[in-house]
Amino acid sequence: MKSILKSFIAGIVIIAIGAGIIIATLAANDWSFRGPDFEMKTYTEQNENSTVKLKVGAGILKTEFYDGDKIEIIYPDSKAYKNGLEETDGTLSFDSSIKWYASVFSFGLWNAPETVVRLPANRTLNISLDMNAGKVELAAGNYGRIDADVSAGTLSATGINCSKLDCDVSAGTVHVNNAVCPDIEIDISAGTLKLGVNGKKSEYTVKVDVSAGTCNLSDQTGTTDKRLFVDCSAGTVKVDFSE
């Protein structure tokens, strides 16, 4: 009898906590179950930076090249989002995440406008990505170094030309096509990475370490100083060359 009473009391407490969370969420969302209203904002680079650091918690983020001379970030803002922007030591950082209540009840995920990072076409910029969720699309064009840490979500790119591509994938998906990169490092714990390299396979020194996943490459010595290193703990890595 006592165990039944304890279970009943525990159930009441859980219901009360859930109700409190729902009330707090609705209060923060203007007492509505619909998605929040978004206000589009634009941030313009104040100093000339060499690196753009993007932390993505949800939604869609795209880069595009344009004829201007300043980096611009056009992003949605609402009560469901927490956005941060700063410029430090040559790095422009943008951090976008969903607040806890929006994450729990999916507020802020409905019809959220995409974020657009506009890059000056006459500058070669490093890109640093930290993805917890969402979707990132990199525009075709010239970059410096691209570092991508993908915990979840999807990263896609076509026609990128960069000095180094470094992908660390925990549990997401990376699709890169027609890439020109003389230096490539892939570290995949889980998830999927598909890479299409625009170049000759024979030019690359390839080193592959696979524990419990799959990779279609094997070790080889290249004819140039280009290199491609793969460390695959689990998941799938597939790399194709144009020649």
XYZ file of N, CA and C in Angstrom:
729
model
N 0.830 -1.201 0.000
C 0.000 0.000 0.000
C 0.869 1.258 0.000
N 1.946 1.190 0.829
C 2.838 2.344 0.898
C 3.534 2.582 -0.437
N 3.912 1.481 -1.126
C 4.583 1.622 -2.419
C 3.649 2.235 -3.451
N 2.356 1.867 -3.393
C 1.371 2.452 -4.318
C 1.223 3.938 -4.050
N 1.179 4.302 -2.763
C 1.053 5.711 -2.395
C 2.263 6.510 -2.851
N 3.474 5.916 -2.662
C 4.695 6.598 -3.094
C 4.706 6.796 -4.606
N 4.264 5.777 -5.331
C 4.214 5.886 -6.791
C 3.230 6.953 -7.219
N 2.100 7.012 -6.534
C 1.076 8.027 -6.845
C 1.620 9.432 -6.615
N 2.299 9.607 -5.476
C 2.871 10.922 -5.151
C 3.945 11.300 -6.169
N 4.783 10.313 -6.545
C 5.831 10.580 -7.542
C 5.212 10.993 -8.870
N 4.124 10.329 -9.260
C 3.433 10.692 -10.500
C 2.889 12.105 -10.460
N 2.308 12.485 -9.310
C 1.786 13.849 -9.155
C 2.905 14.870 -9.275
N 4.050 14.553 -8.666
C 5.199 15.481 -8.720
C 5.681 15.651 -10.152
N 5.778 14.540 -10.898
C 6.227 14.605 -12.295
C 5.255 15.428 -13.133
N 3.954 15.208 -12.922
C 2.942 15.979 -13.660
C 3.053 17.456 -13.330
N 3.267 17.765 -12.036
C 3.382 19.162 -11.617
C 4.597 19.835 -12.250
N 5.714 19.096 -12.301
C 6.925 19.649 -12.916
C 6.692 19.902 -14.403
N 6.065 18.925 -15.082
C 5.765 19.094 -16.503
C 4.855 20.275 -16.767
N 3.834 20.412 -15.909
C 2.913 21.547 -16.066
C 3.636 22.870 -15.861
N 4.553 22.884 -14.887
C 5.313 24.109 -14.640
C 6.175 24.485 -15.829
N 6.801 23.477 -16.462
C 7.629 23.738 -17.636
C 6.788 24.276 -18.787
N 5.615 23.655 -18.992
C 4.729 24.111 -20.072
C 4.278 25.543 -19.832
N 3.914 25.865 -18.582
C 3.470 27.233 -18.262
C 4.603 28.227 -18.490
N 5.816 27.858 -18.054
C 6.962 28.756 -18.250
C 7.250 28.957 -19.724
N 7.120 27.877 -20.500
C 7.362 27.949 -21.942
C 6.343 28.834 -22.628
N 5.071 28.643 -22.303
C 4.021 29.463 -22.911
C 4.171 30.928 -22.526
N 4.544 31.184 -21.272
C 4.734 32.567 -20.836
C 5.850 33.239 -21.620
N 6.910 32.494 -21.870
C 8.037 33.039 -22.651
C 7.694 33.171 -24.117
N 6.653 32.457 -24.557
C 6.272 32.480 -25.965
C 4.952 33.220 -26.188
N 4.710 34.218 -25.297
C 3.502 35.053 -25.399
C 2.223 34.225 -25.329
N 2.227 33.178 -24.526
C 1.061 32.334 -24.275
C 0.464 31.781 -25.559
N 1.341 31.275 -26.400
C 0.895 30.739 -27.687
C 1.658 29.472 -28.002
N 0.969 28.486 -28.638
C 1.612 27.257 -29.062
C 2.222 27.382 -30.457
N 1.962 28.468 -31.132
C 2.515 28.640 -32.464
C 3.995 29.003 -32.363
N 4.695 28.903 -33.472
C 6.093 29.295 -33.494
C 6.241 30.783 -33.237
N 7.403 31.204 -32.776
C 7.601 32.614 -32.444
C 7.702 33.498 -33.685
N 7.495 34.784 -33.489
C 7.714 35.752 -34.559
C 9.212 36.027 -34.664
N 9.707 36.064 -35.893
C 11.131 36.286 -36.117
C 11.376 37.699 -36.647
N 12.449 38.286 -36.176
C 12.918 39.570 -36.703
C 14.270 39.337 -37.355
N 14.388 39.696 -38.633
C 15.652 39.521 -39.327
C 16.592 40.681 -38.981
N 17.810 40.325 -38.588
C 18.808 41.325 -38.239
C 20.050 41.127 -39.100
N 20.810 42.199 -39.280
C 22.035 42.140 -40.073
C 23.204 42.678 -39.255
N 24.256 41.869 -39.169
C 25.482 42.312 -38.520
C 26.545 42.506 -39.583
N 27.199 43.673 -39.549
C 28.262 43.985 -40.508
C 29.601 44.025 -39.788
N 30.555 43.361 -40.344
C 31.909 43.298 -39.791
C 32.442 44.694 -39.474
N 33.015 44.836 -38.265
C 33.582 46.121 -37.842
C 35.073 46.223 -38.156
N 35.772 45.097 -38.047
C 37.195 45.035 -38.339
C 37.430 44.023 -39.452
N 38.615 44.029 -40.033
C 38.903 43.049 -41.082
C 39.404 41.762 -40.436
N 38.590 40.739 -40.486
C 38.907 39.467 -39.860
C 39.382 38.456 -40.904
N 40.147 37.477 -40.443
C 40.630 36.434 -41.343
C 39.851 35.129 -41.186
N 39.113 34.991 -40.075
C 38.384 33.762 -39.776
C 36.943 34.070 -39.383
N 36.039 33.255 -39.882
C 34.628 33.331 -39.478
C 34.317 32.055 -38.711
N 33.941 32.199 -37.442
C 33.634 31.057 -36.587
C 32.127 30.982 -36.390
N 31.531 29.862 -36.788
C 30.082 29.715 -36.778
C 29.692 28.540 -35.897
N 28.896 28.818 -34.869
C 28.375 27.758 -34.011
C 26.877 27.656 -34.270
N 26.440 26.488 -34.711
C 25.064 26.317 -35.162
C 24.363 25.296 -34.275
N 23.280 25.731 -33.626
C 22.521 24.837 -32.763
C 21.278 24.285 -33.417
N 20.769 24.983 -34.429
C 19.557 24.537 -35.131
C 19.343 25.416 -36.352
N 18.372 25.045 -37.168
C 18.030 25.857 -38.323
C 18.961 25.645 -39.499
N 18.854 26.532 -40.467
C 19.634 26.447 -41.704
C 20.568 27.645 -41.802
N 21.829 27.381 -42.093
C 22.814 28.444 -42.289
C 23.505 28.225 -43.623
N 23.618 29.297 -44.395
C 24.277 29.223 -45.694
C 25.324 30.318 -45.811
N 26.402 30.012 -46.548
C 27.335 31.062 -46.925
C 27.090 31.430 -48.380
N 27.411 32.674 -48.714
C 27.360 33.112 -50.114
C 28.414 34.185 -50.310
N 28.940 34.257 -51.530
C 29.932 35.276 -51.868
C 29.239 36.444 -52.567
N 29.725 37.652 -52.275
C 29.153 38.833 -52.920
C 30.239 39.863 -53.170
N 29.885 40.958 -53.838
C 30.874 41.944 -54.293
C 31.272 42.982 -53.238
N 30.687 42.923 -52.054
C 31.026 43.888 -51.014
C 32.382 43.624 -50.392
N 32.790 44.491 -49.457
C 34.106 44.348 -48.831
C 34.031 43.991 -47.345
N 32.830 43.788 -46.809
C 32.653 43.449 -45.406
C 31.879 42.134 -45.266
N 32.238 41.360 -44.255
C 31.444 40.163 -43.936
C 30.115 40.620 -43.341
N 29.043 40.036 -43.810
C 27.720 40.338 -43.277
C 27.051 39.044 -42.816
N 26.363 39.112 -41.701
C 25.593 37.975 -41.209
C 24.143 38.410 -41.048
N 23.272 37.804 -41.825
C 21.839 38.097 -41.771
C 21.179 36.927 -41.064
N 20.557 37.188 -39.925
C 20.084 36.087 -39.086
C 18.724 36.393 -38.450
N 17.946 35.342 -38.166
C 16.664 35.540 -37.492
C 16.854 35.642 -35.986
N 16.079 36.516 -35.371
C 16.136 36.676 -33.924
C 14.718 36.552 -33.374
N 14.585 35.894 -32.240
C 13.279 35.753 -31.585
C 13.515 35.384 -30.130
N 12.408 35.243 -29.386
C 12.524 34.856 -27.987
C 13.016 33.423 -27.830
N 12.881 32.633 -28.879
C 13.294 31.224 -28.808
C 14.783 31.036 -29.053
N 15.449 32.058 -29.576
C 16.853 31.941 -29.957
C 17.757 32.722 -29.008
N 18.981 32.231 -28.921
C 20.028 32.961 -28.224
C 21.165 33.158 -29.207
N 21.349 34.397 -29.640
C 22.371 34.710 -30.636
C 23.493 35.534 -30.016
N 24.712 35.227 -30.407
C 25.854 35.982 -29.915
C 26.808 36.324 -31.044
N 27.339 37.544 -31.033
C 28.270 38.009 -32.065
C 29.417 38.753 -31.400
N 30.641 38.451 -31.855
C 31.788 39.196 -31.359
C 32.955 39.093 -32.337
N 33.860 40.056 -32.240
C 35.076 40.064 -33.051
C 36.274 40.132 -32.117
N 37.129 39.112 -32.195
C 38.287 39.048 -31.311
C 39.477 38.453 -32.053
N 40.592 39.173 -32.012
C 41.866 38.664 -32.557
C 41.728 38.126 -33.974
N 41.057 38.866 -34.837
C 40.945 38.474 -36.234
C 39.881 37.436 -36.530
N 39.023 37.148 -35.547
C 37.962 36.162 -35.732
C 36.599 36.784 -35.466
N 35.706 36.652 -36.427
C 34.311 37.057 -36.258
C 33.516 35.815 -35.877
N 32.928 35.817 -34.675
C 32.212 34.651 -34.168
C 30.711 34.901 -34.128
N 29.957 33.918 -34.599
C 28.497 33.953 -34.528
C 28.017 32.661 -33.885
N 27.285 32.800 -32.786
C 26.796 31.648 -32.029
C 25.278 31.713 -31.981
N 24.633 30.722 -32.575
C 23.176 30.684 -32.600
C 22.689 29.379 -31.986
N 21.876 29.492 -30.949
C 21.349 28.291 -30.297
C 19.897 28.524 -29.892
N 19.171 27.423 -29.693
C 17.776 27.496 -29.270
C 17.721 27.396 -27.754
N 16.900 28.229 -27.138
C 16.752 28.187 -25.691
C 16.106 26.875 -25.272
N 16.329 26.492 -24.034
C 15.960 25.156 -23.571
C 14.486 24.847 -23.774
N 13.609 25.816 -23.480
C 12.182 25.518 -23.581
C 11.754 25.343 -25.035
N 12.397 26.086 -25.931
C 12.079 25.927 -27.349
C 12.575 24.581 -27.857
N 13.715 24.140 -27.326
C 14.262 22.851 -27.733
C 13.378 21.700 -27.275
N 12.859 21.796 -26.042
C 12.028 20.726 -25.489
C 10.713 20.593 -26.229
N 10.081 21.747 -26.543
C 8.747 21.714 -27.136
C 8.727 22.100 -28.605
N 9.921 22.201 -29.213
C 10.063 22.506 -30.641
C 9.632 23.923 -31.003
N 9.412 24.803 -30.006
C 9.151 26.190 -30.330
C 10.398 26.777 -30.991
N 10.212 27.562 -32.034
C 11.350 28.176 -32.709
C 11.864 27.361 -33.866
N 11.404 26.090 -33.979
C 11.865 25.262 -35.084
C 10.918 25.326 -36.274
N 9.772 25.926 -36.099
C 8.769 25.956 -37.152
C 8.990 27.171 -38.048
N 9.258 26.912 -39.299
C 9.366 27.975 -40.298
C 10.387 29.047 -39.935
N 11.469 28.644 -39.302
C 12.508 29.613 -38.966
C 13.249 30.040 -40.222
N 13.411 31.345 -40.466
C 14.171 31.802 -41.636
C 15.621 31.352 -41.544
N 16.265 31.210 -42.685
C 17.655 30.768 -42.702
C 18.599 31.922 -42.387
N 19.760 31.556 -41.883
C 20.834 32.516 -41.639
C 21.759 32.521 -42.847
N 22.127 33.724 -43.302
C 23.005 33.853 -44.466
C 24.269 34.603 -44.062
N 25.408 33.972 -44.290
C 26.703 34.604 -44.024
C 27.273 35.039 -45.364
N 27.334 36.343 -45.575
C 27.796 36.885 -46.858
C 29.291 37.204 -46.764
N 30.056 36.577 -47.658
C 31.514 36.703 -47.646
C 31.985 37.515 -48.842
N 32.878 38.481 -48.633
C 33.431 39.239 -49.755
C 34.163 38.313 -50.730
N 33.824 38.411 -51.998
C 34.410 37.514 -53.003
C 35.902 37.775 -53.208
N 36.373 38.969 -52.847
C 37.777 39.298 -53.075
C 38.677 38.958 -51.876
N 38.137 38.260 -50.881
C 38.919 37.856 -49.715
C 38.872 36.334 -49.544
N 39.985 35.768 -49.072
C 40.044 34.331 -48.808
C 39.996 34.124 -47.302
N 38.866 33.621 -46.812
C 38.608 33.554 -45.384
C 38.613 32.112 -44.881
N 39.099 31.949 -43.643
C 39.001 30.667 -42.966
C 37.593 30.514 -42.395
N 37.082 29.286 -42.435
C 35.768 29.005 -41.872
C 35.922 27.943 -40.788
N 35.379 28.227 -39.606
C 35.372 27.271 -38.510
C 33.923 26.993 -38.127
N 33.505 25.729 -38.249
C 32.123 25.339 -37.981
C 32.044 24.449 -36.752
N 31.071 24.749 -35.897
C 30.768 23.905 -34.743
C 29.272 23.627 -34.801
N 28.907 22.414 -35.245
C 27.504 22.083 -35.476
C 26.988 21.095 -34.441
N 25.959 21.522 -33.694
C 25.284 20.618 -32.771
C 24.017 20.049 -33.390
N 23.456 20.765 -34.339
C 22.253 20.328 -35.051
C 22.064 21.273 -36.232
N 20.990 21.060 -36.968
C 20.697 21.962 -38.072
C 21.351 21.556 -39.369
N 21.429 22.521 -40.283
C 21.957 22.265 -41.620
C 22.809 23.452 -42.067
N 24.002 23.151 -42.552
C 24.909 24.186 -43.064
C 25.248 23.873 -44.512
N 25.160 24.903 -45.364
C 25.515 24.768 -46.775
C 26.590 25.797 -47.105
N 27.750 25.311 -47.559
C 28.842 26.204 -47.944
C 28.788 26.453 -49.443
N 28.838 27.725 -49.821
C 28.770 28.093 -51.232
C 30.061 27.729 -51.947
N 29.951 27.508 -53.247
C 31.138 27.262 -54.067
C 32.004 28.509 -54.092
N 33.320 28.322 -53.975
C 34.223 29.458 -53.997
C 35.517 29.160 -53.270
N 36.336 30.195 -53.117
C 37.658 30.056 -52.514
C 37.619 30.353 -51.016
N 38.163 29.423 -50.246
C 38.277 29.587 -48.804
C 39.738 29.385 -48.409
N 40.060 29.777 -47.177
C 41.365 29.444 -46.632
C 41.292 28.034 -46.081
N 41.301 27.918 -44.790
C 41.156 26.634 -44.105
C 39.698 26.457 -43.700
N 39.171 25.244 -43.855
C 37.829 24.915 -43.396
C 37.944 23.848 -42.321
N 37.506 24.200 -41.099
C 37.480 23.260 -39.979
C 36.028 23.025 -39.600
N 35.592 21.785 -39.632
C 34.195 21.468 -39.337
C 34.123 20.421 -38.235
N 33.474 20.801 -37.125
C 33.224 19.884 -36.021
C 31.715 19.607 -36.012
N 31.335 18.430 -36.472
C 29.924 18.111 -36.667
C 29.488 17.078 -35.634
N 28.773 17.537 -34.602
C 28.241 16.629 -33.592
C 26.955 15.984 -34.075
N 26.151 16.760 -34.785
C 24.902 16.281 -35.384
C 24.526 17.254 -36.490
N 23.476 16.917 -37.231
C 23.075 17.789 -38.324
C 23.743 17.400 -39.622
N 23.631 18.300 -40.609
C 24.136 18.016 -41.953
C 24.961 19.179 -42.480
N 26.139 18.867 -42.988
C 26.994 19.836 -43.663
C 27.121 19.434 -45.119
N 26.837 20.367 -46.018
C 26.964 20.078 -47.442
C 27.702 21.209 -48.137
N 28.442 20.854 -49.190
C 29.202 21.845 -49.955
C 29.507 21.281 -51.335
N 29.539 22.162 -52.321
C 29.899 21.783 -53.687
C 30.788 22.858 -54.286
N 31.914 22.445 -54.868
C 32.776 23.392 -55.568
C 33.604 24.272 -54.663
N 34.001 23.769 -53.495
C 34.846 24.567 -52.608
C 36.311 24.350 -52.961
N 37.096 25.415 -52.810
C 38.533 25.384 -53.034
C 39.185 25.923 -51.768
N 39.859 25.051 -51.002
C 40.436 25.500 -49.739
C 41.837 24.924 -49.547
N 42.616 25.578 -48.696
C 43.985 25.129 -48.449
C 44.016 23.862 -47.605
N 43.039 23.728 -46.694
C 42.942 22.519 -45.871
C 41.488 22.290 -45.493
N 41.073 21.024 -45.519
C 39.747 20.614 -45.078
C 39.918 19.644 -43.923
N 39.412 20.041 -42.765
C 39.528 19.225 -41.554
C 38.120 18.960 -41.022
N 37.670 17.701 -41.087
C 36.321 17.337 -40.659
C 36.384 16.376 -39.479
N 35.740 16.760 -38.386
C 35.618 15.911 -37.204
C 34.129 15.628 -37.014
N 33.720 14.400 -37.284
C 32.293 14.051 -37.286
C 31.996 13.085 -36.152
N 31.113 13.495 -35.245
C 30.721 12.629 -34.131
C 29.505 11.785 -34.484
N 28.469 12.444 -35.008
C 27.237 11.697 -35.308
C 26.399 12.385 -36.374
N 26.997 13.138 -37.230
C 26.252 13.857 -38.250
C 26.519 13.320 -39.636
N 26.189 14.146 -40.625
C 26.363 13.778 -42.031
C 27.084 14.894 -42.761
N 28.124 14.547 -43.508
C 28.880 15.516 -44.304
C 28.898 15.043 -45.749
N 28.439 15.918 -46.658
C 28.485 15.644 -48.098
C 29.224 16.796 -48.776
N 30.386 16.517 -49.338
C 31.178 17.526 -50.033
C 31.489 17.006 -51.432
N 31.154 17.798 -52.448
C 31.372 17.397 -53.838
C 32.290 18.386 -54.551
N 33.075 17.866 -55.504
C 33.902 18.696 -56.372
C 34.793 19.647 -55.576
N 35.488 19.090 -54.599
C 36.328 19.903 -53.723
C 37.781 19.887 -54.183
N 38.417 21.034 -54.096
C 39.851 21.154 -54.373
C 40.542 21.445 -53.044
N 41.251 20.468 -52.514
C 41.906 20.594 -51.198
C 43.197 19.797 -51.217
N 44.345 20.431 -51.090
C 45.607 19.684 -51.083
C 45.892 18.977 -49.764
N 45.153 19.357 -48.717
C 45.404 18.796 -47.388
C 44.054 18.461 -46.756
N 43.810 17.163 -46.486
C 42.507 16.723 -45.991
C 42.700 15.816 -44.788
N 41.973 16.125 -43.712
C 41.966 15.266 -42.525
C 40.525 14.948 -42.154
N 40.253 13.661 -41.947
C 38.909 13.216 -41.595
C 39.002 12.377 -40.332
N 38.250 12.777 -39.314
C 38.185 12.027 -38.061
C 36.710 11.777 -37.786
N 36.276 10.527 -37.922
C 34.851 10.236 -37.794
C 34.619 9.194 -36.717
N 33.827 9.571 -35.714
C 33.478 8.656 -34.638
C 32.234 7.854 -34.988
N 31.300 8.514 -35.650
C 30.073 7.875 -36.137
C 29.502 8.775 -37.222
N 28.432 8.335 -37.845
C 27.849 9.153 -38.900
C 28.394 8.787 -40.260
N 28.218 9.722 -41.199
C 28.578 9.458 -42.594
C 29.299 10.648 -43.201
N 30.370 10.378 -43.940
C 31.064 11.426 -44.677
C 31.299 10.943 -46.104
N 30.822 11.726 -47.056
C 31.062 11.457 -48.471
C 31.784 12.655 -49.058
N 32.940 12.390 -49.659
C 33.786 13.464 -50.187
C 34.154 13.183 -51.633
N 33.874 14.158 -52.484
C 34.303 14.082 -53.870
C 35.427 15.066 -54.105
N 36.626 14.560 -54.452
C 37.804 15.402 -54.635
C 38.047 15.637 -56.121
N 38.188 16.896 -56.494
C 38.513 17.258 -57.872
C 40.035 17.195 -58.027
N 40.532 16.056 -58.445
C 41.974 15.889 -58.574
C 42.338 14.433 -58.792
N 43.629 14.188 -58.954
C 44.130 12.836 -59.195
C 44.389 12.120 -57.884
N 43.874 10.926 -57.754
C 44.105 10.132 -56.556
C 45.591 9.829 -56.379
N 46.294 9.642 -57.486
C 47.712 9.269 -57.423
C 48.577 10.358 -56.795
N 48.115 11.583 -56.774
C 48.895 12.690 -56.214
C 48.874 12.716 -54.689
N 47.951 12.012 -54.082
C 47.748 12.084 -52.629
C 48.424 10.933 -51.891
N 49.121 11.287 -50.820
C 49.539 10.282 -49.856
C 48.355 10.030 -48.935
N 47.916 8.772 -48.886
C 46.708 8.424 -48.126
C 47.085 7.505 -46.965
N 46.581 7.851 -45.781
C 46.746 7.009 -44.603
C 45.383 6.792 -43.972
N 45.047 5.537 -43.720
C 43.715 5.191 -43.228
C 43.836 4.331 -41.977
N 43.102 4.721 -40.933
C 43.032 3.949 -39.693
C 41.553 3.702 -39.398
N 41.107 2.472 -39.557
C 39.701 2.117 -39.358
C 39.587 1.128 -38.205
N 38.741 1.462 -37.216
C 38.531 0.574 -36.072
C 37.297 -0.304 -36.263
N 36.129 0.337 -36.406
C 34.889 -0.435 -36.516
C 33.955 0.129 -37.582
N 34.466 0.992 -38.423
C 33.646 1.566 -39.474
C 34.085 1.068 -40.836
N 33.729 1.825 -41.868
C 34.113 1.445 -43.232
C 34.685 2.647 -43.965
N 35.683 2.391 -44.798
C 36.293 3.426 -45.637
C 36.732 2.762 -46.937
N 36.471 3.417 -48.054
C 36.783 2.827 -49.358
C 38.215 3.076 -49.811
N 39.024 3.703 -48.953
C 40.413 4.000 -49.300
C 41.369 3.051 -48.593
N 42.555 2.953 -49.121
C 43.642 2.221 -48.468
C 44.915 3.066 -48.554
N 45.899 2.710 -47.756
C 47.145 3.491 -47.700
C 47.852 3.504 -49.061
N 48.440 4.659 -49.376
C 49.264 4.774 -50.574
C 50.203 5.959 -50.428
N 51.261 5.975 -51.205
C 52.198 7.099 -51.247
C 51.943 7.881 -52.522
N 51.747 9.184 -52.378
C 51.417 10.023 -53.518
C 52.622 10.543 -54.268
N 52.360 11.115 -55.425
C 53.428 11.662 -56.262
C 53.720 13.123 -55.947
N 52.909 13.737 -55.074
C 53.115 15.136 -54.676
C 53.051 15.209 -53.147
N 53.068 16.446 -52.625
C 52.986 16.610 -51.172
C 51.538 16.713 -50.678
N 50.573 16.447 -51.534
C 49.177 16.431 -51.101
C 48.929 15.219 -50.197
N 48.043 15.382 -49.216
C 47.813 14.283 -48.283
C 46.345 14.168 -47.898
N 45.952 12.953 -47.530
C 44.593 12.679 -47.086
C 44.666 11.638 -45.976
N 44.342 12.061 -44.755
C 44.400 11.175 -43.599
C 42.984 10.894 -43.107
N 42.683 9.620 -42.826
C 41.365 9.218 -42.347
C 41.513 8.405 -41.067
N 40.791 8.829 -40.019
C 40.701 8.076 -38.774
C 39.224 7.781 -38.547
N 38.837 6.520 -38.714
C 37.428 6.133 -38.668
C 37.197 5.136 -37.537
N 36.593 5.621 -36.446
C 36.283 4.744 -35.320
C 35.038 3.919 -35.604
N 34.035 4.572 -36.164
C 32.792 3.914 -36.579
C 32.167 4.802 -37.646
N 31.102 4.330 -38.246
C 30.494 5.134 -39.296
C 31.042 4.775 -40.660
N 30.824 5.682 -41.618
C 31.184 5.411 -43.010
C 31.911 6.589 -43.634
N 33.022 6.318 -44.277
C 33.764 7.315 -45.051
C 33.895 6.833 -46.483
N 33.477 7.670 -47.417
C 33.591 7.338 -48.831
C 34.190 8.534 -49.556
N 35.338 8.320 -50.203
C 36.046 9.386 -50.916
C 36.231 8.966 -52.377
N 35.802 9.829 -53.280
C 35.973 9.585 -54.703
C 36.800 10.712 -55.313
N 37.647 10.366 -56.298
C 38.466 11.339 -57.010
C 37.976 11.484 -58.436
N 38.180 12.671 -59.002
C 37.737 12.899 -60.389
C 38.668 12.205 -61.378
N 39.900 11.934 -60.965
C 40.869 11.241 -61.839
C 41.592 10.145 -61.076
